[in-house]
XYZ file of N, CA and C in Angstrom:
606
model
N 18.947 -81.991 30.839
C 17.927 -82.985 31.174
C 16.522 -82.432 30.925
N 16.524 -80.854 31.311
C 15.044 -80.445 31.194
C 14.555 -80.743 29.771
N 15.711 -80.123 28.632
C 15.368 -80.361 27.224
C 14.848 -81.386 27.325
N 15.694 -82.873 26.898
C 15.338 -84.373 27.007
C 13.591 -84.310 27.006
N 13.490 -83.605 28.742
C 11.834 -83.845 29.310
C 10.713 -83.001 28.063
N 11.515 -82.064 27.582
C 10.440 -81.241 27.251
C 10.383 -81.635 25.694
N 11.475 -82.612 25.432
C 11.002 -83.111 23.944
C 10.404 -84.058 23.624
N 10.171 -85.173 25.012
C 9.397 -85.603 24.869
C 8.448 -85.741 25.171
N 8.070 -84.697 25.915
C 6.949 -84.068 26.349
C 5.948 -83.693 24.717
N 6.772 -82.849 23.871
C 6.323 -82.709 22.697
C 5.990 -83.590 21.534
N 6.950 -84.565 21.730
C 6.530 -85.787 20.958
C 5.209 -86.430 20.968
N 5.104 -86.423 22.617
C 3.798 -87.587 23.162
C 2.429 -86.535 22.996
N 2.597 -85.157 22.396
C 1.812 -84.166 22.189
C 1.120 -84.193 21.057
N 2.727 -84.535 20.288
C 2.030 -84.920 18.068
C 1.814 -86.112 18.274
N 2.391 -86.963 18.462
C 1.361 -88.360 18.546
C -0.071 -88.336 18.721
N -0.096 -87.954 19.963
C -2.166 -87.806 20.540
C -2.997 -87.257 19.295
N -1.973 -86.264 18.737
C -2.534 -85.346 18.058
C -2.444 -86.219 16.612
N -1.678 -86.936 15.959
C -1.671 -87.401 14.755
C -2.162 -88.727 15.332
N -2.663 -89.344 15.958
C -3.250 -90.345 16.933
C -4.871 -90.023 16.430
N -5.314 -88.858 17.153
C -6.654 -88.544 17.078
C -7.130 -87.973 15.138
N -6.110 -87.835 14.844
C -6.649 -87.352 13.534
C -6.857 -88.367 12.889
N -6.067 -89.327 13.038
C -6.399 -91.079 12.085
C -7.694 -91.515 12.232
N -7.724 -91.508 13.628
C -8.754 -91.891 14.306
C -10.088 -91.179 13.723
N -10.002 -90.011 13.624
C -11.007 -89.239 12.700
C -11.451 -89.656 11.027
N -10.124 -90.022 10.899
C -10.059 -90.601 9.340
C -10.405 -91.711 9.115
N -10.705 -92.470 10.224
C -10.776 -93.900 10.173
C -12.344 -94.153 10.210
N -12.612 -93.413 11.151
C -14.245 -93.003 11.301
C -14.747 -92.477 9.960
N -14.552 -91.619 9.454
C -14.775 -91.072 8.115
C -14.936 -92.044 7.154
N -14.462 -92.747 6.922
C -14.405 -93.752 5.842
C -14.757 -95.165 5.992
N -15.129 -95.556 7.635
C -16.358 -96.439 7.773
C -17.500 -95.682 7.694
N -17.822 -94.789 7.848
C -19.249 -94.085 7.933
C -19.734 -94.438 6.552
N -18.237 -94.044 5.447
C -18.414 -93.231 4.020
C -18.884 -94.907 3.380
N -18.056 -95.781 3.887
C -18.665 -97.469 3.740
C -20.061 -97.775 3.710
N -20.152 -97.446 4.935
C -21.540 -97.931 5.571
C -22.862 -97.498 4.518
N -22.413 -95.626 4.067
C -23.898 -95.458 3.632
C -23.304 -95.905 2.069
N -22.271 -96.251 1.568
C -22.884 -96.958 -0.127
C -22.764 -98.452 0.240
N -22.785 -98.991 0.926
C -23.125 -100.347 1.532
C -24.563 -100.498 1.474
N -24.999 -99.560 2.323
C -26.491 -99.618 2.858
C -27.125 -99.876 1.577
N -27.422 -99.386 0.154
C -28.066 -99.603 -0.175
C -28.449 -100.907 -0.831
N -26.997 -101.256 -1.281
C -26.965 -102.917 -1.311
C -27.230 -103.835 -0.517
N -27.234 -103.437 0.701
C -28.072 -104.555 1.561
C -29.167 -104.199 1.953
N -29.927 -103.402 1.448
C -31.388 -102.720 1.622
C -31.855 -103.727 0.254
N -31.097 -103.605 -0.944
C -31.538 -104.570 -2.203
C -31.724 -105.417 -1.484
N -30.906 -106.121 -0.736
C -30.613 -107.870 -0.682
C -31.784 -108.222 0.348
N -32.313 -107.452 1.557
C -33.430 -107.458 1.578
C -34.998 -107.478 1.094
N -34.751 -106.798 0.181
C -36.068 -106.600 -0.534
C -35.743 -107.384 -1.457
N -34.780 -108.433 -2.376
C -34.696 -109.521 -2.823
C -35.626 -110.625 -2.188
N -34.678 -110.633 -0.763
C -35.215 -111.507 0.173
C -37.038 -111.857 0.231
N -37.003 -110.369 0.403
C -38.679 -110.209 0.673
C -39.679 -110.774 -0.535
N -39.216 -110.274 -1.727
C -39.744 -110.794 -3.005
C -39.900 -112.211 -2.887
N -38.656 -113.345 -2.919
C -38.524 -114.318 -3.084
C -39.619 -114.812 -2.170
N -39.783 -114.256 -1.060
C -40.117 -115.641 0.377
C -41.940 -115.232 0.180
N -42.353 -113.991 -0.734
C -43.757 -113.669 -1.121
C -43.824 -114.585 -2.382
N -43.183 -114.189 -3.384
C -43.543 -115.455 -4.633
C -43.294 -117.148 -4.069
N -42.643 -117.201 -3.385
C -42.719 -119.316 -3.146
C -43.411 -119.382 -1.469
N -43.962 -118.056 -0.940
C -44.735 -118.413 -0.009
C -43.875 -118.994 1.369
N -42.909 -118.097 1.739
C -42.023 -118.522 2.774
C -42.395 -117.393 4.051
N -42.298 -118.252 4.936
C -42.730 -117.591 6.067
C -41.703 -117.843 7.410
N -41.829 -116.514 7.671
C -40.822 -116.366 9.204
C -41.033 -116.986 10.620
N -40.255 -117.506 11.113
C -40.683 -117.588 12.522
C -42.130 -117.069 13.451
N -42.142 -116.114 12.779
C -43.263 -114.394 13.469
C -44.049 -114.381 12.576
N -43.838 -114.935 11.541
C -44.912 -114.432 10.128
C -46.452 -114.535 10.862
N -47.269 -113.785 10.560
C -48.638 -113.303 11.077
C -49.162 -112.531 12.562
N -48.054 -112.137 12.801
C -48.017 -110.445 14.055
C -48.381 -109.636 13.246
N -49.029 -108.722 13.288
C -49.857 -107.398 12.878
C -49.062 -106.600 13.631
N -49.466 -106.283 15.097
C -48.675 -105.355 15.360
C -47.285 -105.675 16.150
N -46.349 -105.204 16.167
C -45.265 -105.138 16.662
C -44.537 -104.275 17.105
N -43.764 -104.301 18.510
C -43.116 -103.240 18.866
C -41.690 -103.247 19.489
N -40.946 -102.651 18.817
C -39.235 -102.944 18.608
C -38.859 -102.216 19.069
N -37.724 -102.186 20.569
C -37.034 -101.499 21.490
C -35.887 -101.227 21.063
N -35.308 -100.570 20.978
C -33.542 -100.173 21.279
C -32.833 -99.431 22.045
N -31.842 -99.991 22.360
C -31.394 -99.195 23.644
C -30.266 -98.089 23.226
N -29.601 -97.310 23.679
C -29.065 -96.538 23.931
C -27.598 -96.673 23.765
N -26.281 -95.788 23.517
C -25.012 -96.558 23.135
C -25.015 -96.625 24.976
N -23.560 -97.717 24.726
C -23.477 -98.105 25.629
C -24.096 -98.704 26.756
N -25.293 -99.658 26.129
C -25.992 -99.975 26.973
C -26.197 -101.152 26.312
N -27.735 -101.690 26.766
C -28.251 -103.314 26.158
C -30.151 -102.617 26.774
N -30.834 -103.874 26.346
C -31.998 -104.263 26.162
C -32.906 -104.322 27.690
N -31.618 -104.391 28.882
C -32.024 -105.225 29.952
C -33.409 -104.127 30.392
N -33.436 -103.073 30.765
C -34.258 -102.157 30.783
C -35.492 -101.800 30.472
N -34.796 -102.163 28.822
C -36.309 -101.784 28.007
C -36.883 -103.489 28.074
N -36.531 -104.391 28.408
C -37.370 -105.308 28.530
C -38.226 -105.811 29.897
N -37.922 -104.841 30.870
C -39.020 -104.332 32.169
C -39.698 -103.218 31.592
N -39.639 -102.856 30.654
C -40.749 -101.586 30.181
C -41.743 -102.501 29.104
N -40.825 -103.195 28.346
C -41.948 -104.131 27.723
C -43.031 -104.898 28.526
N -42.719 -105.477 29.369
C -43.452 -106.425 30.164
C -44.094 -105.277 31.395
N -44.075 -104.344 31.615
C -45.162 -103.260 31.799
C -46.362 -103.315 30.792
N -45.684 -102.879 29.884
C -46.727 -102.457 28.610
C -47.151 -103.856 27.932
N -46.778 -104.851 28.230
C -47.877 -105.698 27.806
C -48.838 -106.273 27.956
N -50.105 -106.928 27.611
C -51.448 -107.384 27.296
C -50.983 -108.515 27.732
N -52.860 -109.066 27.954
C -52.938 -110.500 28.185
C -52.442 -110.879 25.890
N -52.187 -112.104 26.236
C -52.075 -112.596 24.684
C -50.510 -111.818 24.049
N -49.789 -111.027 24.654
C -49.173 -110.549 24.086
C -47.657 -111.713 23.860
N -46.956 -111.538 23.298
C -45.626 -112.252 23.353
C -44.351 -111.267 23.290
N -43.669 -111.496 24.390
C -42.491 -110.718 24.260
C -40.920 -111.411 23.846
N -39.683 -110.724 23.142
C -38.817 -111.695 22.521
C -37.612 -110.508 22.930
N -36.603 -110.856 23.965
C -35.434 -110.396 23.891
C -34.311 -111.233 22.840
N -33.863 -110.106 22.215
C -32.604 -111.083 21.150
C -30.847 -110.452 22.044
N -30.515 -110.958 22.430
C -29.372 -110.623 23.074
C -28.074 -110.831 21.948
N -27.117 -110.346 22.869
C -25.775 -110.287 21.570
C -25.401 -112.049 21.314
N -24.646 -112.139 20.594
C -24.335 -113.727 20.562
C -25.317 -115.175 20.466
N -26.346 -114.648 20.199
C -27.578 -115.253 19.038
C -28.216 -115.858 20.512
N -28.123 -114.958 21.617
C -28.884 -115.649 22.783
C -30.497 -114.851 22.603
N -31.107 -115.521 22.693
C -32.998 -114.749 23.075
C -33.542 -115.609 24.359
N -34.236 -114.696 24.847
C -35.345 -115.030 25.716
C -36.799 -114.696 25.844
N -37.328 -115.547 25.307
C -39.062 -115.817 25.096
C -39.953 -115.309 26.555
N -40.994 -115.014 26.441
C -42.195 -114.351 27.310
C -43.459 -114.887 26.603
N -44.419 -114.891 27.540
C -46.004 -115.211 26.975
C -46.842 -114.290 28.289
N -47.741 -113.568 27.787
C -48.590 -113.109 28.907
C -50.085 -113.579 29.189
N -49.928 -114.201 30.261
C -51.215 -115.006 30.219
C -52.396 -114.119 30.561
N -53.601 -114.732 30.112
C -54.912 -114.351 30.337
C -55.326 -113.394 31.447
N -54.696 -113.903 33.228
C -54.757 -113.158 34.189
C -53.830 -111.855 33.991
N -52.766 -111.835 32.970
C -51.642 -110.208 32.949
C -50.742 -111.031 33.521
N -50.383 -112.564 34.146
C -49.209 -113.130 34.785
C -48.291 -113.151 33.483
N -46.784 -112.886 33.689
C -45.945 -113.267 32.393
C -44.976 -114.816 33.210
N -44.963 -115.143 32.187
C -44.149 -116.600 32.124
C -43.011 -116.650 30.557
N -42.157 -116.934 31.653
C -40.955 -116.978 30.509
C -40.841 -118.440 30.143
N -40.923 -118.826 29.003
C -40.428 -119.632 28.050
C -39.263 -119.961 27.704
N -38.824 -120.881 27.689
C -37.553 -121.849 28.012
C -36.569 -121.838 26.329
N -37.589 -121.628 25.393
C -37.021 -121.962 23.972
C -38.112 -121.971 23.001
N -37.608 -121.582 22.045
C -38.771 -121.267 20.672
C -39.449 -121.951 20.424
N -38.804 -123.637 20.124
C -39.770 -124.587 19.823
C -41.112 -124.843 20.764
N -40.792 -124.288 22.554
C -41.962 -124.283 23.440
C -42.729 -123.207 23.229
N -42.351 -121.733 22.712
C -42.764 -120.822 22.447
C -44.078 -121.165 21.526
N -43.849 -122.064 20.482
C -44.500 -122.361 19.359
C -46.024 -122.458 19.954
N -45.682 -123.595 20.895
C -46.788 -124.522 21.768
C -48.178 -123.348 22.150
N -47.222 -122.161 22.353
C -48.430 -121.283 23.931
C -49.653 -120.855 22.175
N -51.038 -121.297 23.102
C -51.479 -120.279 22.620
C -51.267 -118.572 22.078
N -50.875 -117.929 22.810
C -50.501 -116.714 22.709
C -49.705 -116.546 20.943
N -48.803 -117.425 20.832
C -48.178 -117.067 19.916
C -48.636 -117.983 18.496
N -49.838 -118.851 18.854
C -51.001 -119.704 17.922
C -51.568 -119.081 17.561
N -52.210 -117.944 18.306
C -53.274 -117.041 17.521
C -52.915 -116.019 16.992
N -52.074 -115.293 17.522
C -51.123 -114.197 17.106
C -51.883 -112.644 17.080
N -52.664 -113.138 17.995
C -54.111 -112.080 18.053
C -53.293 -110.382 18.732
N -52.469 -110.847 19.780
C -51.537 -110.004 20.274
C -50.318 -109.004 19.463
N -50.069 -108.806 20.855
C -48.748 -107.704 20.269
C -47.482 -108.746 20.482
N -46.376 -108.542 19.368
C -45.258 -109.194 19.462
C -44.626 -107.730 19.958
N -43.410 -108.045 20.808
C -42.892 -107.197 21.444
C -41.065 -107.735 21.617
N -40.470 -107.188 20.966
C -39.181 -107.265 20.530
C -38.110 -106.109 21.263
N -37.602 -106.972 22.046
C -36.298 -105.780 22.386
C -34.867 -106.397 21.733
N -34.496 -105.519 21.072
C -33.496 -105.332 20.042
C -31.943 -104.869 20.692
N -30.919 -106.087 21.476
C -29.696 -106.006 21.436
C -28.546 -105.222 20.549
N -28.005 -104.265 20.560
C -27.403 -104.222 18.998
C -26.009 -105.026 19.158
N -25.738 -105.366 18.260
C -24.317 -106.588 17.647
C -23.337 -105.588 18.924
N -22.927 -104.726 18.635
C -21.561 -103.695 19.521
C -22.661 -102.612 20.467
N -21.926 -102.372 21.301
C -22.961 -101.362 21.948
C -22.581 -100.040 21.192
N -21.713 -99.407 21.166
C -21.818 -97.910 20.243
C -21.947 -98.314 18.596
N -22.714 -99.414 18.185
C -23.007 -99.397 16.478
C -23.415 -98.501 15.667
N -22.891 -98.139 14.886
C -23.412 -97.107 14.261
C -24.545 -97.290 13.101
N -25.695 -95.848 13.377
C -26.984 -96.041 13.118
C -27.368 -97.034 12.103
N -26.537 -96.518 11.221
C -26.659 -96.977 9.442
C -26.890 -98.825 9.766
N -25.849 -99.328 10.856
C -25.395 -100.910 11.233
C -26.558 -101.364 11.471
N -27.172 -100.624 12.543
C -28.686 -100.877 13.407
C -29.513 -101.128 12.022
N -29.666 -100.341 11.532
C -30.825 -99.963 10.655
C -30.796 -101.192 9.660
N -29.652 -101.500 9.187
C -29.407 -102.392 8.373
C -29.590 -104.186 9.132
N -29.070 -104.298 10.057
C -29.632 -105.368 10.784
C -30.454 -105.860 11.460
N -31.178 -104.293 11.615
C -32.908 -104.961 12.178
C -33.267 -105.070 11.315
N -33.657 -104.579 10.044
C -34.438 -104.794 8.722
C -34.063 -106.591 8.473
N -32.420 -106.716 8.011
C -32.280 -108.015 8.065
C -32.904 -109.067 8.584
N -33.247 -108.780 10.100
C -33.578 -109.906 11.148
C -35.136 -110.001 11.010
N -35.921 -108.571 10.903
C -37.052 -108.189 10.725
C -37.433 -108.745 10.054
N -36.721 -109.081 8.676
C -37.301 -109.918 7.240
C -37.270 -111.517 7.935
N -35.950 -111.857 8.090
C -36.543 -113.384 8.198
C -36.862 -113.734 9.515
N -37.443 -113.028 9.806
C -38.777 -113.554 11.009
C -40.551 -112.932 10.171
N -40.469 -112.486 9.107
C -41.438 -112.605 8.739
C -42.497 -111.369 8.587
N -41.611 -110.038 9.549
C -41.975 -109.175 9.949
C -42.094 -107.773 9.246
N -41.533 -107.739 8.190
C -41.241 -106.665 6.928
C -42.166 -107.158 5.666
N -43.430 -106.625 5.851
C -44.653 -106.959 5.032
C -45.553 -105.873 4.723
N -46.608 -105.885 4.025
C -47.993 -104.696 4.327
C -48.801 -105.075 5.172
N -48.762 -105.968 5.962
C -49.608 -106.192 6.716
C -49.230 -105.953 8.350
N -47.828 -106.094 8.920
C -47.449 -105.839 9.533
C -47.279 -104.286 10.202
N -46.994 -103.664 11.019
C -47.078 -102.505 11.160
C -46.006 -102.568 12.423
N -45.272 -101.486 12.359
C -44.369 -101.714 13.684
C -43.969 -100.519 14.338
N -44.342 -100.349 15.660
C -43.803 -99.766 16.381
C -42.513 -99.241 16.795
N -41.651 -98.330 16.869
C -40.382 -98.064 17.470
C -40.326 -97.485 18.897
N -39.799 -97.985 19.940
C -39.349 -97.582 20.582
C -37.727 -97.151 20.914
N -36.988 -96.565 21.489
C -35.768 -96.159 21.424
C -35.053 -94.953 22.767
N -34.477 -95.727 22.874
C -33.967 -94.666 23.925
C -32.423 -93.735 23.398
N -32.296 -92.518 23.875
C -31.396 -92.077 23.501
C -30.803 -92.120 22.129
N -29.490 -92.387 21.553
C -28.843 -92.705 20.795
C -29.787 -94.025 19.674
N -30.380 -94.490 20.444
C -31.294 -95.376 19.678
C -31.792 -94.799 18.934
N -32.636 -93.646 19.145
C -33.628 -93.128 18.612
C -33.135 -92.692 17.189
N -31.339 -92.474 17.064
C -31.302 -91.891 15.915
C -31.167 -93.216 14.824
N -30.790 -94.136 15.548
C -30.991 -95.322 14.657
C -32.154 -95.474 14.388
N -33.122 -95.732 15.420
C -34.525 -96.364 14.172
C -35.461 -95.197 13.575
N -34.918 -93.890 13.535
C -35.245 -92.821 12.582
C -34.258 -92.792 11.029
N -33.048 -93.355 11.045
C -32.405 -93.919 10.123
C -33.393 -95.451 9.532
N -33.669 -96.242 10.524
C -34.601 -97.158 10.102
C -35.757 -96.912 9.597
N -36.597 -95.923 9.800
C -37.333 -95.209 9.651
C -37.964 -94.884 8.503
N -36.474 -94.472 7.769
C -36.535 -93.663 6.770
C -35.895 -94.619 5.455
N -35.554 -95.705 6.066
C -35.232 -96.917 5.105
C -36.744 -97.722 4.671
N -37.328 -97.502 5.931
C -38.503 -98.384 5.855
C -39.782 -98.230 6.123
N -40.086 -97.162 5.440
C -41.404 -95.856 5.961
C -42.598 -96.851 6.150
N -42.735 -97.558 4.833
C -44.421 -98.063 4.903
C -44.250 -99.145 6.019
N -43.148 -99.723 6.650
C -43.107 -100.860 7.688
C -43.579 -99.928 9.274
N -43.220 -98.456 8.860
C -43.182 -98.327 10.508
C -44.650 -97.074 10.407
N -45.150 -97.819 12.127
C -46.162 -96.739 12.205
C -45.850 -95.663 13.089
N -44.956 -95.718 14.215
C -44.444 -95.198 15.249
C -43.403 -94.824 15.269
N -43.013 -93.687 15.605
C -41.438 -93.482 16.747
C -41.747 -92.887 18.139
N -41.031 -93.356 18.839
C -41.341 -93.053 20.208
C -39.502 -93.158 21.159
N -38.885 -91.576 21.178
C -38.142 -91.570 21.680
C -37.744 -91.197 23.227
N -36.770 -91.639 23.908
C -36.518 -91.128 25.659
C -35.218 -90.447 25.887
């Protein structure tokens, strides 16, 4: 009987073990995806960008100057860094959580430093704040999975960045990032030098 125990004791040993090595392999070759991916959807961006400058197309955001883009940490979300945003923001400023599952929630900071949350974009439109655009836009950045990997981040904020209007020469953008973030929007970073003026990691 002891045998019996101790063989399959050994079995459930190479499994874990030919278990974890797949698992290694599997990782390996999304990574190995991701970066000859990346550059094709770095094109399809800067396609993007071309097109919407020659016929004059404009983003949601189109005319923010400055901007400042949060990310959180693996295993985490936005909820955080969007009480650090609304610290750090100005009268005139506008703040924009994008949550997973195409949910956002709008901010306006009024004249006195009071913030008031905004119900939906089309009301967003309405506030002064986001008429003059005199302010800081202030973006905290959900990622799609919480452990995404950098290359993913990098590639889908640029995406989102473009069609809101925000990937220009005129624009300038801030990074913020916590942890694990940080190595994403230094991967972003380095995709998108003349877009960013900042890194700022925790």
């Amino acid at each position: 009987m002891s045998f019996m125990i101790d063989d399959i004791d050994y079995i459930q040993q190479v499994y874990r073990e030919l278990k974890a090595e797949v698992d290694e392999v599997e990782m390996e070759f999304e990574n190995t995806v991701r970066v000859y991916r990346s550059p094709l959807r770095q094109a399809l961006n800067d396609i993007t960008r071309l097109y919407n400058s020659v016929n004059n197309v404009k983003g949601d955001f189109s005319g923010f100057k400055n901007v400042s883009v949060y990310v959180h940490g693996i295993e985490s979300n936005g909820k955080q860094f969007l009480e650090s945003a609304k610290k750090a923001a100005q009268p005139g400023d506008v703040i924009m959580r994008e949550m997973r599952k195409g949910k956002n929630e709008y901010f306006v900071v009024n004249e006195d430093g009071g913030i008031k949350k905004i119900a939906e974009f089309e009301k967003l439109r309405l506030k002064k704040e986001f008429k003059n655009k005199q302010g800081r836009l202030h973006i905290v950045y959900d990622t799609e999975h919480k452990n995404e990997h950098r290359q993913e981040t990098s590639d889908d904020v640029a995406k989102r960045l473009t069609e809101m209007g925000l990937v220009n020469e005129a624009t300038k953008i801030d990074l913020f990032a916590h942890s694990y973030g940080g190595r994403r929007f230094f991967q972003f970073a380095m995709d998108y030098p003349d877009q960013v003026r900042s890194i700022t990691t925790i």
